[in-house]
mmCIF file of C-alpha atoms in Angstrom:
data_model
loop_
_atom_site.group_PDB
_atom_site.id
_atom_site.type_symbol
_atom_site.label_atom_id
_atom_site.label_comp_id
_atom_site.label_asym_id
_atom_site.label_seq_id
_atom_site.Cartn_x
_atom_site.Cartn_y
_atom_site.Cartn_z
ATOM 1 C CA MET U 1 -0.251 -0.237 0.175
ATOM 2 C CA LYS U 2 2.899 2.536 0.616
ATOM 3 C CA LYS U 3 4.279 1.779 -2.702
ATOM 4 C CA ILE U 4 0.934 3.886 -4.156
ATOM 5 C CA LEU U 5 0.467 6.530 -1.914
ATOM 6 C CA TYR U 6 2.695 8.834 -3.118
ATOM 7 C CA PRO U 7 1.697 8.516 -6.669
ATOM 8 C CA ILE U 8 -2.126 8.760 -5.507
ATOM 9 C CA LEU U 9 -1.489 11.813 -3.568
ATOM 10 C CA ALA U 10 -0.194 13.020 -6.366
ATOM 11 C CA VAL U 11 -2.696 12.636 -8.730
ATOM 12 C CA VAL U 12 -5.266 13.730 -6.147
ATOM 13 C CA ILE U 13 -2.876 16.950 -6.176
ATOM 14 C CA PHE U 14 -3.343 17.335 -9.966
ATOM 15 C CA PHE U 15 -6.812 16.995 -9.873
ATOM 16 C CA ALA U 16 -7.410 19.033 -6.862
ATOM 17 C CA ALA U 17 -5.297 22.146 -7.636
ATOM 18 C CA GLN U 18 -7.260 22.148 -11.186
ATOM 19 C CA LEU U 19 -10.401 22.162 -9.939
ATOM 20 C CA ALA U 20 -9.556 25.110 -7.148
ATOM 21 C CA CYS U 21 -7.682 27.548 -9.510
ATOM 22 C CA SER U 22 -10.514 26.845 -12.030
ATOM 23 C CA SER U 23 -13.412 27.816 -9.632
ATOM 24 C CA VAL U 24 -11.652 30.850 -8.644
ATOM 25 C CA VAL U 25 -10.432 31.941 -11.808
ATOM 26 C CA ALA U 26 -14.197 31.078 -13.347
ATOM 27 C CA THR U 27 -15.205 33.497 -10.193
ATOM 28 C CA ALA U 28 -13.118 35.895 -11.126
ATOM 29 C CA PHE U 29 -14.014 36.583 -14.495
ATOM 30 C CA VAL U 30 -17.597 36.420 -13.815
ATOM 31 C CA LEU U 31 -17.295 39.034 -11.083
ATOM 32 C CA SER U 32 -15.000 41.208 -13.785
ATOM 33 C CA GLY U 33 -18.137 40.544 -15.930
ATOM 34 C CA GLU U 34 -15.639 38.997 -18.868
ATOM 35 C CA ILE U 35 -17.175 35.947 -19.946
ATOM 36 C CA ASP U 36 -14.542 34.471 -22.168
ATOM 37 C CA PHE U 37 -14.326 30.455 -21.756
ATOM 38 C CA PRO U 38 -11.505 29.573 -23.918
ATOM 39 C CA LEU U 39 -9.274 32.358 -21.961
ATOM 40 C CA ILE U 40 -11.081 31.377 -18.542
ATOM 41 C CA MET U 41 -9.981 27.663 -19.179
ATOM 42 C CA ALA U 42 -6.618 28.381 -20.364
ATOM 43 C CA THR U 43 -5.960 31.148 -17.255
ATOM 44 C CA GLY U 44 -7.330 28.116 -15.031
ATOM 45 C CA LEU U 45 -4.855 25.505 -16.002
ATOM 46 C CA LEU U 46 -1.941 27.902 -16.463
ATOM 47 C CA MET U 47 -2.535 28.515 -12.532
ATOM 48 C CA SER U 48 -2.814 24.946 -11.641
ATOM 49 C CA ALA U 49 0.006 23.715 -13.305
ATOM 50 C CA ILE U 50 2.053 26.492 -11.361
ATOM 51 C CA VAL U 51 0.274 25.254 -8.238
ATOM 52 C CA THR U 52 0.566 22.123 -8.868
ATOM 53 C CA ILE U 53 4.696 22.220 -9.341
ATOM 54 C CA ILE U 54 5.283 24.078 -6.397
ATOM 55 C CA ILE U 55 2.793 21.807 -3.899
ATOM 56 C CA LEU U 56 5.001 18.946 -5.395
ATOM 57 C CA MET U 57 8.299 20.534 -5.709
ATOM 58 C CA LEU U 58 7.973 21.514 -1.740
ATOM 59 C CA VAL U 59 6.276 18.020 -0.290
ATOM 60 C CA LYS U 60 9.631 16.517 0.557
ATOM 61 C CA PRO U 61 8.829 12.836 0.618
ATOM 62 C CA PHE U 62 8.467 13.283 -3.072
ATOM 63 C CA GLY U 63 12.435 14.317 -3.387
ATOM 64 C CA LEU U 64 11.391 16.228 -6.489
ATOM 65 C CA SER U 65 13.805 19.230 -5.240
ATOM 66 C CA ASP U 66 16.775 18.621 -7.512
ATOM 67 C CA ALA U 67 14.315 17.095 -10.030
ATOM 68 C CA PHE U 68 15.581 19.849 -12.734
ATOM 69 C CA SER U 69 19.210 20.794 -11.048
ATOM 70 C CA ARG U 70 21.020 18.758 -13.704
ATOM 71 C CA VAL U 71 20.211 16.839 -17.080
ATOM 72 C CA GLY U 72 21.401 13.475 -16.526
ATOM 73 C CA CYS U 73 23.630 13.158 -19.040
ATOM 74 C CA LYS U 74 26.254 14.674 -21.113
ATOM 75 C CA ALA U 75 25.005 16.909 -24.188
ATOM 76 C CA GLY U 76 25.077 14.157 -26.871
ATOM 77 C CA LEU U 77 23.525 11.832 -25.522
ATOM 78 C CA ALA U 78 20.820 14.554 -24.349
ATOM 79 C CA ILE U 79 20.007 15.578 -28.076
ATOM 80 C CA LEU U 80 20.557 11.289 -28.953
ATOM 81 C CA ALA U 81 17.464 11.135 -26.225
ATOM 82 C CA VAL U 82 15.467 14.510 -27.430
ATOM 83 C CA VAL U 83 15.302 13.162 -31.335
ATOM 84 C CA GLY U 84 14.672 9.501 -29.971
ATOM 85 C CA VAL U 85 11.381 10.831 -28.186
ATOM 86 C CA MET U 86 10.435 13.419 -31.340
ATOM 87 C CA LEU U 87 10.816 10.387 -34.088
ATOM 88 C CA GLY U 88 8.895 8.019 -31.230
ATOM 89 C CA SER U 89 6.168 10.875 -30.972
ATOM 90 C CA PHE U 90 6.106 11.694 -35.299
ATOM 91 C CA ALA U 91 5.186 7.859 -35.367
ATOM 92 C CA ALA U 92 2.586 7.759 -32.395
ATOM 93 C CA ASN U 93 1.247 10.579 -33.990
ATOM 94 C CA VAL U 94 0.660 8.847 -37.835
ATOM 95 C CA ILE U 95 -0.065 5.801 -36.516
ATOM 96 C CA ILE U 96 -3.327 7.059 -34.318
ATOM 97 C CA GLU U 97 -4.369 9.288 -37.624
ATOM 98 C CA THR U 98 -5.340 6.100 -39.271
ATOM 99 C CA LEU U 99 -7.474 5.498 -36.352
ATOM 100 C CA SER U 100 -10.156 8.198 -36.512
ATOM 101 C CA LEU U 101 -10.506 8.841 -32.647
ATOM 102 C CA GLU U 102 -13.046 11.532 -31.375
ATOM 103 C CA ASN U 103 -11.433 14.694 -31.063
ATOM 104 C CA ASN U 104 -14.350 15.725 -28.094
ATOM 105 C CA LEU U 105 -11.782 18.920 -27.246
ATOM 106 C CA GLU U 106 -11.017 20.361 -30.822
ATOM 107 C CA GLU U 107 -13.116 23.901 -30.099
ATOM 108 C CA GLU U 108 -11.433 24.099 -26.728
ATOM 109 C CA PHE U 109 -7.866 23.656 -27.659
ATOM 110 C CA LEU U 110 -8.290 26.054 -30.718
ATOM 111 C CA GLY U 111 -9.831 28.737 -28.400
ATOM 112 C CA MET U 112 -7.032 28.455 -25.981
ATOM 113 C CA SER U 113 -4.210 28.867 -28.994
ATOM 114 C CA ARG U 114 -5.624 32.065 -29.592
ATOM 115 C CA SER U 115 -4.430 34.032 -26.622
ATOM 116 C CA TRP U 116 -0.588 34.170 -25.477
ATOM 117 C CA VAL U 117 -2.096 32.939 -21.828
ATOM 118 C CA GLY U 118 -3.344 29.486 -23.511
ATOM 119 C CA ILE U 119 -0.276 29.352 -25.521
ATOM 120 C CA LEU U 120 2.080 29.505 -22.250
ATOM 121 C CA ALA U 121 -0.590 26.929 -20.855
ATOM 122 C CA ILE U 122 -0.283 24.140 -23.471
ATOM 123 C CA GLY U 123 2.662 24.789 -24.576
ATOM 124 C CA VAL U 124 5.018 25.098 -21.829
ATOM 125 C CA ALA U 125 3.527 25.335 -17.850
ATOM 126 C CA GLY U 126 1.414 22.026 -18.642
ATOM 127 C CA PRO U 127 4.292 20.022 -20.201
ATOM 128 C CA VAL U 128 6.029 20.974 -16.904
ATOM 129 C CA CYS U 129 3.746 20.377 -14.340
ATOM 130 C CA GLU U 130 2.953 16.865 -16.140
ATOM 131 C CA GLU U 131 6.241 15.709 -16.173
ATOM 132 C CA VAL U 132 6.706 16.839 -12.625
ATOM 133 C CA VAL U 133 3.135 14.773 -11.597
ATOM 134 C CA PHE U 134 3.328 11.241 -13.790
ATOM 135 C CA ARG U 135 7.648 10.982 -13.890
ATOM 136 C CA GLY U 136 8.191 13.106 -10.565
ATOM 137 C CA GLY U 137 5.148 12.482 -8.562
ATOM 138 C CA ILE U 138 4.489 8.562 -9.852
ATOM 139 C CA MET U 139 7.257 7.237 -11.101
ATOM 140 C CA ARG U 140 9.846 8.508 -9.259
ATOM 141 C CA PRO U 141 7.877 7.157 -5.668
ATOM 142 C CA LEU U 142 7.640 3.697 -6.950
ATOM 143 C CA LEU U 143 11.196 3.511 -8.174
ATOM 144 C CA ASN U 144 12.671 4.898 -4.894
ATOM 145 C CA LYS U 145 10.401 1.604 -3.537
ATOM 146 C CA GLY U 146 12.074 -0.671 -5.460
ATOM 147 C CA VAL U 147 9.363 -1.537 -7.672
ATOM 148 C CA ASN U 148 10.802 -3.097 -11.141
ATOM 149 C CA PRO U 149 11.505 0.285 -13.375
ATOM 150 C CA TRP U 150 9.581 -0.943 -16.251
ATOM 151 C CA ILE U 151 6.314 -1.526 -14.191
ATOM 152 C CA ALA U 152 7.201 2.063 -12.846
ATOM 153 C CA ILE U 153 8.013 3.596 -16.488
ATOM 154 C CA VAL U 154 4.134 1.710 -17.424
ATOM 155 C CA CYS U 155 1.902 2.638 -15.279
ATOM 156 C CA SER U 156 3.041 6.407 -15.431
ATOM 157 C CA ALA U 157 2.139 6.123 -19.074
ATOM 158 C CA LEU U 158 -1.573 4.287 -18.595
ATOM 159 C CA ILE U 159 -2.474 6.746 -15.340
ATOM 160 C CA PHE U 160 -1.048 9.844 -18.082
ATOM 161 C CA GLY U 161 -3.034 8.737 -21.023
ATOM 162 C CA ILE U 162 -5.996 7.732 -18.986
ATOM 163 C CA ILE U 163 -6.131 11.050 -17.143
ATOM 164 C CA HIS U 164 -6.703 12.787 -20.507
ATOM 165 C CA TRP U 165 -10.176 11.112 -21.204
ATOM 166 C CA ASN U 166 -9.988 12.569 -24.714
ATOM 167 C CA PRO U 167 -10.402 9.477 -27.114
ATOM 168 C CA ILE U 168 -7.758 11.104 -29.559
ATOM 169 C CA GLN U 169 -5.089 11.972 -26.726
ATOM 170 C CA ILE U 170 -5.486 8.590 -24.438
ATOM 171 C CA PRO U 171 -3.398 6.392 -26.782
ATOM 172 C CA PHE U 172 -0.848 9.004 -27.947
ATOM 173 C CA ALA U 173 -0.633 10.361 -24.544
ATOM 174 C CA MET U 174 0.539 6.532 -22.894
ATOM 175 C CA ALA U 175 2.837 5.801 -26.082
ATOM 176 C CA VAL U 176 4.732 9.332 -25.187
ATOM 177 C CA GLY U 177 4.435 8.526 -21.860
ATOM 178 C CA LEU U 178 6.331 5.697 -22.149
ATOM 179 C CA MET U 179 9.599 6.840 -23.714
ATOM 180 C CA TYR U 180 8.969 9.748 -21.316
ATOM 181 C CA GLY U 181 9.521 7.205 -18.543
ATOM 182 C CA ILE U 182 12.574 5.884 -20.131
ATOM 183 C CA VAL U 183 14.259 8.581 -20.761
ATOM 184 C CA TYR U 184 13.575 9.821 -17.090
ATOM 185 C CA TYR U 185 14.625 6.297 -15.735
ATOM 186 C CA CYS U 186 17.645 7.051 -17.972
ATOM 187 C CA THR U 187 18.657 10.358 -16.228
ATOM 188 C CA GLY U 188 16.942 11.071 -12.996
ATOM 189 C CA SER U 189 16.046 14.034 -14.357
ATOM 190 C CA LEU U 190 12.792 16.159 -15.219
ATOM 191 C CA VAL U 191 14.810 17.847 -17.561
ATOM 192 C CA LEU U 192 15.032 16.035 -20.880
ATOM 193 C CA THR U 193 11.253 14.451 -20.556
ATOM 194 C CA SER U 194 10.135 18.397 -19.783
ATOM 195 C CA ILE U 195 11.931 19.496 -23.023
ATOM 196 C CA CYS U 196 10.389 16.735 -24.614
ATOM 197 C CA HIS U 197 6.866 17.453 -24.176
ATOM 198 C CA ILE U 198 7.220 20.874 -24.437
ATOM 199 C CA LEU U 199 8.507 20.862 -28.166
ATOM 200 C CA ASN U 200 5.327 18.472 -28.529
ATOM 201 C CA ASN U 201 2.930 20.660 -26.900
ATOM 202 C CA LEU U 202 4.380 23.762 -28.036
ATOM 203 C CA SER U 203 4.653 22.808 -31.444
ATOM 204 C CA SER U 204 0.865 21.483 -31.886
ATOM 205 C CA VAL U 205 -0.435 24.770 -29.870
ATOM 206 C CA LEU U 206 1.481 27.135 -32.354
ATOM 207 C CA ALA U 207 0.154 25.145 -35.245
ATOM 208 C CA MET U 208 -3.631 25.503 -33.762
ATOM 209 C CA ASN U 209 -2.717 29.535 -33.361
ATOM 210 C CA GLN U 210 -1.369 29.592 -37.063
ATOM 211 C CA PHE U 211 -3.567 27.280 -39.097
ATOM 212 C CA GLY U 212 -6.531 26.755 -36.643
ATOM 213 C CA LYS U 213 -8.391 23.875 -37.517
ATOM 214 C CA GLU U 214 -7.368 22.832 -40.404
ATOM 215 C CA SER U 215 -3.946 21.466 -38.213
ATOM 216 C CA LEU U 216 -5.718 19.084 -36.339
ATOM 217 C CA GLU U 217 -7.567 17.712 -39.275
ATOM 218 C CA VAL U 218 -5.322 17.020 -42.466
ATOM 219 C CA THR U 219 -3.610 13.881 -42.128
ATOM 220 C CA THR U 220 0.139 13.074 -42.509
ATOM 221 C CA GLN U 221 -1.159 10.844 -45.258
ATOM 222 C CA GLN U 222 -3.125 13.733 -46.750
ATOM 223 C CA GLU U 223 0.000 15.778 -46.601
ATOM 224 C CA LEU U 224 2.972 13.522 -48.036
ATOM 225 C CA GLY U 225 1.237 11.209 -49.849
ATOM 226 C CA THR U 226 0.907 7.211 -48.667
ATOM 227 C CA THR U 227 4.136 6.185 -49.693
ATOM 228 C CA TRP U 228 6.544 8.964 -48.100
ATOM 229 C CA THR U 229 4.199 8.376 -44.910
ATOM 230 C CA ILE U 230 4.631 4.991 -44.475
ATOM 231 C CA VAL U 231 8.688 5.740 -45.244
ATOM 232 C CA LEU U 232 8.840 7.995 -42.904
ATOM 233 C CA LEU U 233 6.795 6.067 -40.397
ATOM 234 C CA VAL U 234 9.300 3.126 -40.576
ATOM 235 C CA MET U 235 12.436 5.479 -40.258
ATOM 236 C CA ALA U 236 10.791 7.233 -37.358
ATOM 237 C CA ILE U 237 10.345 3.336 -35.829
ATOM 238 C CA ILE U 238 13.615 2.412 -35.926
ATOM 239 C CA GLY U 239 15.632 5.887 -35.529
ATOM 240 C CA CYS U 240 13.354 6.027 -32.079
ATOM 241 C CA VAL U 241 13.920 2.991 -31.007
ATOM 242 C CA VAL U 242 18.133 2.661 -31.465
ATOM 243 C CA ALA U 243 18.269 6.550 -30.290
ATOM 244 C CA LEU U 244 16.508 4.884 -27.085
ATOM 245 C CA ARG U 245 18.181 1.884 -26.962
ATOM 246 C CA VAL U 246 21.850 3.622 -27.134
ATOM 247 C CA VAL U 247 20.609 5.927 -24.190
ATOM 248 C CA TRP U 248 19.399 2.983 -22.256
ATOM 249 C CA LYS U 249 22.462 1.075 -22.801
ATOM 250 C CA ARG U 250 24.641 4.251 -22.120
ATOM 251 C CA LEU U 251 23.018 5.239 -18.893
ATOM 252 C CA VAL U 252 21.220 2.933 -16.743
ATOM 253 C CA PRO U 253 24.685 1.783 -15.999
ATOM 254 C CA GLU U 254 25.884 4.662 -14.220
ATOM 255 C CA ARG U 255 22.115 5.614 -13.402
ATOM 256 C CA LEU U 256 22.306 2.381 -10.907
ATOM 257 C CA ALA U 257 25.499 3.425 -9.363
ATOM 258 C CA GLU U 258 24.124 6.941 -8.702
ATOM 259 C CA GLN U 259 20.304 5.557 -7.320
ATOM 260 C CA ILE U 260 18.132 8.273 -6.415
ATOM 261 C CA SER U 261 17.041 6.745 -3.351
ATOM 262 C CA GLN U 262 19.033 4.003 -1.114
ATOM 263 C CA THR U 263 16.696 1.559 -2.151
ATOM 264 C CA PRO U 264 18.153 -0.696 -4.991
ATOM 265 C CA SER U 265 16.134 -1.154 -7.832
ATOM 266 C CA PRO U 266 16.092 -4.298 -10.095
ATOM 267 C CA THR U 267 17.722 -4.051 -13.681
ATOM 268 C CA PRO U 268 15.187 -4.195 -16.292
ATOM 269 C CA THR U 269 16.842 -5.057 -19.615
ATOM 270 C CA PHE U 270 15.977 -2.930 -23.765
#
């Protein structure tokens, strides 16, 4: 039971902050007489992200005070990890485009992307907050309790996907969550996972800001054709696997020699 206490607490804090901040922001807008639902949502999201980060960073048992103090690897491996995750994110997006899943939050995302508050919330603060919660608040305590790293990585990714609720986001979030989890386990730092997450979200929200609904509806296959889409998909998958495997092989031995807790973790294979 103790192994899941802090992961549960991290999720509770995440949702409680969203509820509290959204309520405060909505009330403030109503009292001011300015009803702008996309701006209300964006402001609430931005505030809740900041509040969640502060709370989890201050709660000592999570041990996140040094989570952003170092990258966790040399520059070459850091770049390789980011490139690998970006390739994997592209591949996941292409595959999910073929599933024709519903986007229940399409209008909300488009509305929020039109303001700098929304861009900051979706593209920067939100990603950092989610990394603090799902890699720092869920994965880290599980690893500290000696849970098998792959179980911790998968659990974090599954929860990360489920909490998005939106059908089109769930499988994508699970896929990238696995990659973020691998990078976090290899580095013991939230720096690279936050960078990858920001790059993914920021590119999406800027595309929505620039191209509107078209950015959400036009698929890679429609833009590049079937042949090129398949070629790029295969290359992206291979590049992702090779890059993350190299990062894993190079960093996990160092990671095990420099445990983030006094409890040793079992060594998985990848």
